[in-house]
PDB file of C-alpha atoms in Angstrom:
ATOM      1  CA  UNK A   1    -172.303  73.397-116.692  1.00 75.00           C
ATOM      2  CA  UNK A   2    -170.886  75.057-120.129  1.00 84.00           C
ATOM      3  CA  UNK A   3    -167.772  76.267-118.209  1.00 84.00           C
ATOM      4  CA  UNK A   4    -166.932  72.837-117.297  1.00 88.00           C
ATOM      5  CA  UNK A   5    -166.997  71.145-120.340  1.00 87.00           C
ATOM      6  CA  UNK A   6    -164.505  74.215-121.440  1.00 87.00           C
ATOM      7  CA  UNK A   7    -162.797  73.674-118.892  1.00 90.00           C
ATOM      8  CA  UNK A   8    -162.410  69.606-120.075  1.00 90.00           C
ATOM      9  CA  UNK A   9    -161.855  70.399-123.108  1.00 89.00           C
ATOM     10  CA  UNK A  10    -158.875  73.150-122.531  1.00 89.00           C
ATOM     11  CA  UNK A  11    -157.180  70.198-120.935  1.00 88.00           C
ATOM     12  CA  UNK A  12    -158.031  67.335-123.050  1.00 85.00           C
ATOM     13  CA  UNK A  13    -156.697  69.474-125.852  1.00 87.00           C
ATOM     14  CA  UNK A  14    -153.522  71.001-123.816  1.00 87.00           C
ATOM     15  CA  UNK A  15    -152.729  66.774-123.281  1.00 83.00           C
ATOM     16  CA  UNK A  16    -152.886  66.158-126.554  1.00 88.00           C
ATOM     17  CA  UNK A  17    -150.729  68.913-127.284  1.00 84.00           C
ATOM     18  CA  UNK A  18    -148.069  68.222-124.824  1.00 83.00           C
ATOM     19  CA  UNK A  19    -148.022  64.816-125.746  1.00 84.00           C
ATOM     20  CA  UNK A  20    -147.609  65.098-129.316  1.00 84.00           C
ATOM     21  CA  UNK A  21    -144.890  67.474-128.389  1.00 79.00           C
ATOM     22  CA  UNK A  22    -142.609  65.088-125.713  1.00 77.00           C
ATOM     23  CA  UNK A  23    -142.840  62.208-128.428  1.00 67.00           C
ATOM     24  CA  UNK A  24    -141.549  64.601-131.469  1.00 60.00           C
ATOM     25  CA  UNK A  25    -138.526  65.490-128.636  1.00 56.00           C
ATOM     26  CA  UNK A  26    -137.760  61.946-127.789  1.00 53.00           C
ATOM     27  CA  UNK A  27    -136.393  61.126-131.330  1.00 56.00           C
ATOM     28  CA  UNK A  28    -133.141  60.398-131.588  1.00 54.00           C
ATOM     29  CA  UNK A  29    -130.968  60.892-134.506  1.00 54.00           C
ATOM     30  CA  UNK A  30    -129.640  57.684-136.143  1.00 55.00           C
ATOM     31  CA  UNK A  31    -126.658  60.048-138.193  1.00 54.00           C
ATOM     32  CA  UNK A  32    -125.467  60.970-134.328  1.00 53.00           C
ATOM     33  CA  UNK A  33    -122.093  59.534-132.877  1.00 56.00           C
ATOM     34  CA  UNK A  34    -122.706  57.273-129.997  1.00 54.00           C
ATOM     35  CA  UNK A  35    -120.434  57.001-127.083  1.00 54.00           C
ATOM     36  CA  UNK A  36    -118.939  54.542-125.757  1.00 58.00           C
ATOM     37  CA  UNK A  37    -118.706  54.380-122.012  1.00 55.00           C
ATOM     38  CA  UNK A  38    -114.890  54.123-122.130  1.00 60.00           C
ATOM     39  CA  UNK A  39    -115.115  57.554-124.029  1.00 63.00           C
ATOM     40  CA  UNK A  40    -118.039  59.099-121.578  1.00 59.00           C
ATOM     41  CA  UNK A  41    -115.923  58.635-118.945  1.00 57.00           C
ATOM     42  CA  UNK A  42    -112.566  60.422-120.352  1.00 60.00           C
ATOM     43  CA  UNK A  43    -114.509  63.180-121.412  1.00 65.00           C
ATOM     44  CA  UNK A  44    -115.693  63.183-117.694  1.00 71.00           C
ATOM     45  CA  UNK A  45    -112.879  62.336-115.726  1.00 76.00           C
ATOM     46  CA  UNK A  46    -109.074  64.498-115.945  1.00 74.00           C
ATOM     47  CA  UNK A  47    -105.515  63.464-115.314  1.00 80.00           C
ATOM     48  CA  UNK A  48    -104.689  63.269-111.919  1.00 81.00           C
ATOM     49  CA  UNK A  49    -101.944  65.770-112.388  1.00 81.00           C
ATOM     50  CA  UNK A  50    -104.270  68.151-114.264  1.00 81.00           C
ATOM     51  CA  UNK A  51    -106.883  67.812-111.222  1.00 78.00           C
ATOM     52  CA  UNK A  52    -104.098  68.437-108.459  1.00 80.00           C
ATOM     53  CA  UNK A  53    -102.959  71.694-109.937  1.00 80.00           C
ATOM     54  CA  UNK A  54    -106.795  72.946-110.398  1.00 76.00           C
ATOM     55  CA  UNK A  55    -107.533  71.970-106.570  1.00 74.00           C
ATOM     56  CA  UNK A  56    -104.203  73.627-105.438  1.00 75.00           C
ATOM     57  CA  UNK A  57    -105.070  76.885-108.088  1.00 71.00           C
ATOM     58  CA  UNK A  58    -108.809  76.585-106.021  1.00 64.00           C
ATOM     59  CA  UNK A  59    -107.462  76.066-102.443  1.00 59.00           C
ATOM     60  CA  UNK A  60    -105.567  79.529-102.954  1.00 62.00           C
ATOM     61  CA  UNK A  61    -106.994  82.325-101.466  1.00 61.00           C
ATOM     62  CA  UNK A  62    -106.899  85.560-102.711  1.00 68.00           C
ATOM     63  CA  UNK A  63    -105.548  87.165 -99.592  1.00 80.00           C
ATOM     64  CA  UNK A  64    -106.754  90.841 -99.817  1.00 85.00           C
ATOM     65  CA  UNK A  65    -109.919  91.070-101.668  1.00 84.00           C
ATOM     66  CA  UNK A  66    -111.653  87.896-100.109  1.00 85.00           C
ATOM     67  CA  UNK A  67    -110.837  89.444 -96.857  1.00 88.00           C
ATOM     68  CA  UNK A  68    -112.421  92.560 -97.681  1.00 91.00           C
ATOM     69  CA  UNK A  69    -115.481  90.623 -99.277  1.00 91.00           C
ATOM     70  CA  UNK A  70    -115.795  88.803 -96.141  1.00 92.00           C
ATOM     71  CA  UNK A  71    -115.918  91.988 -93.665  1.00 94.00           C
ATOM     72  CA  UNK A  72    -118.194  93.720 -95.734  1.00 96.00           C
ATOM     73  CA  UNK A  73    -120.575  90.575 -95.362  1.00 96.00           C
ATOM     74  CA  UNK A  74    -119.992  90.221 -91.996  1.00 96.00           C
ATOM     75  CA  UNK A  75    -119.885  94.172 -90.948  1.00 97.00           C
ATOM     76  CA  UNK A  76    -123.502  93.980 -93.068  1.00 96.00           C
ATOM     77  CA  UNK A  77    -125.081  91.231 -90.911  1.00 97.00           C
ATOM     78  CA  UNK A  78    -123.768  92.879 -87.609  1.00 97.00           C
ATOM     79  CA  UNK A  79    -125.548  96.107 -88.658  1.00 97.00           C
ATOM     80  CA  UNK A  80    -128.959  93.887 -89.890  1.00 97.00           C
ATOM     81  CA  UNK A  81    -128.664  92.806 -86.438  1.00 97.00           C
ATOM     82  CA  UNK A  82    -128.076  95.232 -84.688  1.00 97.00           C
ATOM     83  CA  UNK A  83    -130.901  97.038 -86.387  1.00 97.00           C
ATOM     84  CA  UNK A  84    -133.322  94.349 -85.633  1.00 97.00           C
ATOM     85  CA  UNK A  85    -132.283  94.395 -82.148  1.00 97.00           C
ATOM     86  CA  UNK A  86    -132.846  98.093 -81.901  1.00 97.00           C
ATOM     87  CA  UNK A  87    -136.393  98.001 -83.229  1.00 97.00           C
ATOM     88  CA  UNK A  88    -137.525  94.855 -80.786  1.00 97.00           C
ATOM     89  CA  UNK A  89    -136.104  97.268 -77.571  1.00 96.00           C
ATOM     90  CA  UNK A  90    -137.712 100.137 -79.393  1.00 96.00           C
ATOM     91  CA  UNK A  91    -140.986  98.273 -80.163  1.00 97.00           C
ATOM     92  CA  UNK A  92    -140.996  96.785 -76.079  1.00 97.00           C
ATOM     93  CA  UNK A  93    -140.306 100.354 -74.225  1.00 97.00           C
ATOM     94  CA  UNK A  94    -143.262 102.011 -76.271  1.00 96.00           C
ATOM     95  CA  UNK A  95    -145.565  98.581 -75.015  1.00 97.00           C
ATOM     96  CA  UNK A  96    -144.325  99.469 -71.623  1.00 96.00           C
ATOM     97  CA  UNK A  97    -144.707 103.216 -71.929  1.00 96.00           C
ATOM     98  CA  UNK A  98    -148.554 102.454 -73.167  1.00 96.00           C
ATOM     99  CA  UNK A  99    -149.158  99.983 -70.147  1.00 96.00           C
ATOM    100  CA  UNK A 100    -147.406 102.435 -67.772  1.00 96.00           C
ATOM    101  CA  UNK A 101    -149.890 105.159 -69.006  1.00 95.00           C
ATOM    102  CA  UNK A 102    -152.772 102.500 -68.964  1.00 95.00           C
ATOM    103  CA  UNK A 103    -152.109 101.650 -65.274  1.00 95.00           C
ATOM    104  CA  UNK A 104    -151.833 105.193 -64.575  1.00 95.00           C
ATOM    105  CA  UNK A 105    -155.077 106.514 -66.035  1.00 94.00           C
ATOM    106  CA  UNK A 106    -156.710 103.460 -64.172  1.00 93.00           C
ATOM    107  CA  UNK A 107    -155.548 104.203 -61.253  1.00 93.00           C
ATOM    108  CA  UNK A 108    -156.520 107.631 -61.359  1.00 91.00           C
ATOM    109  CA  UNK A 109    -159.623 107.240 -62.461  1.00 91.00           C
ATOM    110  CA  UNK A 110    -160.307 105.125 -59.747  1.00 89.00           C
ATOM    111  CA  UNK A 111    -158.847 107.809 -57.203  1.00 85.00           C
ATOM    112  CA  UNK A 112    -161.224 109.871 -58.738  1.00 85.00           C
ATOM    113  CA  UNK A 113    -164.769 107.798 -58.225  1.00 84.00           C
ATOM    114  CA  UNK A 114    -163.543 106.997 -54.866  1.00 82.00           C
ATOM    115  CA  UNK A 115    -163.375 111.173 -53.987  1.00 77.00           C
ATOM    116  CA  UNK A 116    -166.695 111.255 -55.928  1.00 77.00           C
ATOM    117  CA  UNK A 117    -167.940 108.849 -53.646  1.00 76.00           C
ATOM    118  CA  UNK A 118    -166.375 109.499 -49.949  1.00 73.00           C
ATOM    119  CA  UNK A 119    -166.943 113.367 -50.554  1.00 69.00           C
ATOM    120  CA  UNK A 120    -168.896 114.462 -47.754  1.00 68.00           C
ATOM    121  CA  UNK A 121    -168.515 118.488 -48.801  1.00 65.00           C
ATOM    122  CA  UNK A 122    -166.070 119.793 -46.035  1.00 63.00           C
ATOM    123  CA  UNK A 123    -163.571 120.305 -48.889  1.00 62.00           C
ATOM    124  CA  UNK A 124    -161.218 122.267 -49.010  1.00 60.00           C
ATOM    125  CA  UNK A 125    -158.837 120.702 -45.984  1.00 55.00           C
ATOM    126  CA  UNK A 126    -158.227 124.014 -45.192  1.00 55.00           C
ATOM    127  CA  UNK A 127    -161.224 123.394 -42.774  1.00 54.00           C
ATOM    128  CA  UNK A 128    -161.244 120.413 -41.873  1.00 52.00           C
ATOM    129  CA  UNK A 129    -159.513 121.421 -38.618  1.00 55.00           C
ATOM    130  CA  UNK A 130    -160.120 124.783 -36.828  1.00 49.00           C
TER     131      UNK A 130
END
């Protein structure tokens, strides 16, 4: 019952604290500049000229070290898959090595209980027919 009422009071006092905190935050300075939106949005937007020659700088490729970039990522998810691949065939012929070896110890086990049972002591074959 004590730990509760710690545990109320941790909170009630960590709201309190956060509170006081967002309000101090939300102040605003009446000595700041304020915007207009005329100004927000020229400080946002750029000349048209000034934006074509940044997307035609952009569209540019950088012919011999992106290339490289991009066969080393690609060369590295080949090998990650081909890896993967390699463990799953891995991983299956060892489940069908231990069924293989399963099946075969059943089988000769029960080979065995039928000799056990069927033997009717005129082993070896040997004489069996003379």
């Amino acid at each position: 019952m004590i730990w509760t009422k710690a545990i109320i009071a941790s909170l009630l006092m960590s709201f309190i604290l956060l509170s006081i905190t967002i309000t101090e935050g939300a102040t605003v300075d009446s000595d700041a500049k304020t915007n207009t939106p005329t100004e927000a949005g020229q400080q946002v937007f750029m000349v048209e000229s000034d934006a074509s020659k940044f997307f035609k700088r952009r569209s540019r490729r950088s012919t011999y070290a992106e290339r490289l970039a991009e066969q080393r990522v690609h060369t590295a998810n080949n090998e990650r898959r081909r890896e993967y691949y390699e463990e799953q065939s891995n991983e299956h012929e060892n489940y069908l090595e231990e069924d293989r070896d399963e099946q075969l110890e059943r089988s000769r086990e029960v080979n065995e209980q039928f000799r056990e049972f069927h033997y009717d002591g005129l082993y070896p074959r040997s004489r069996w027919f003379h």
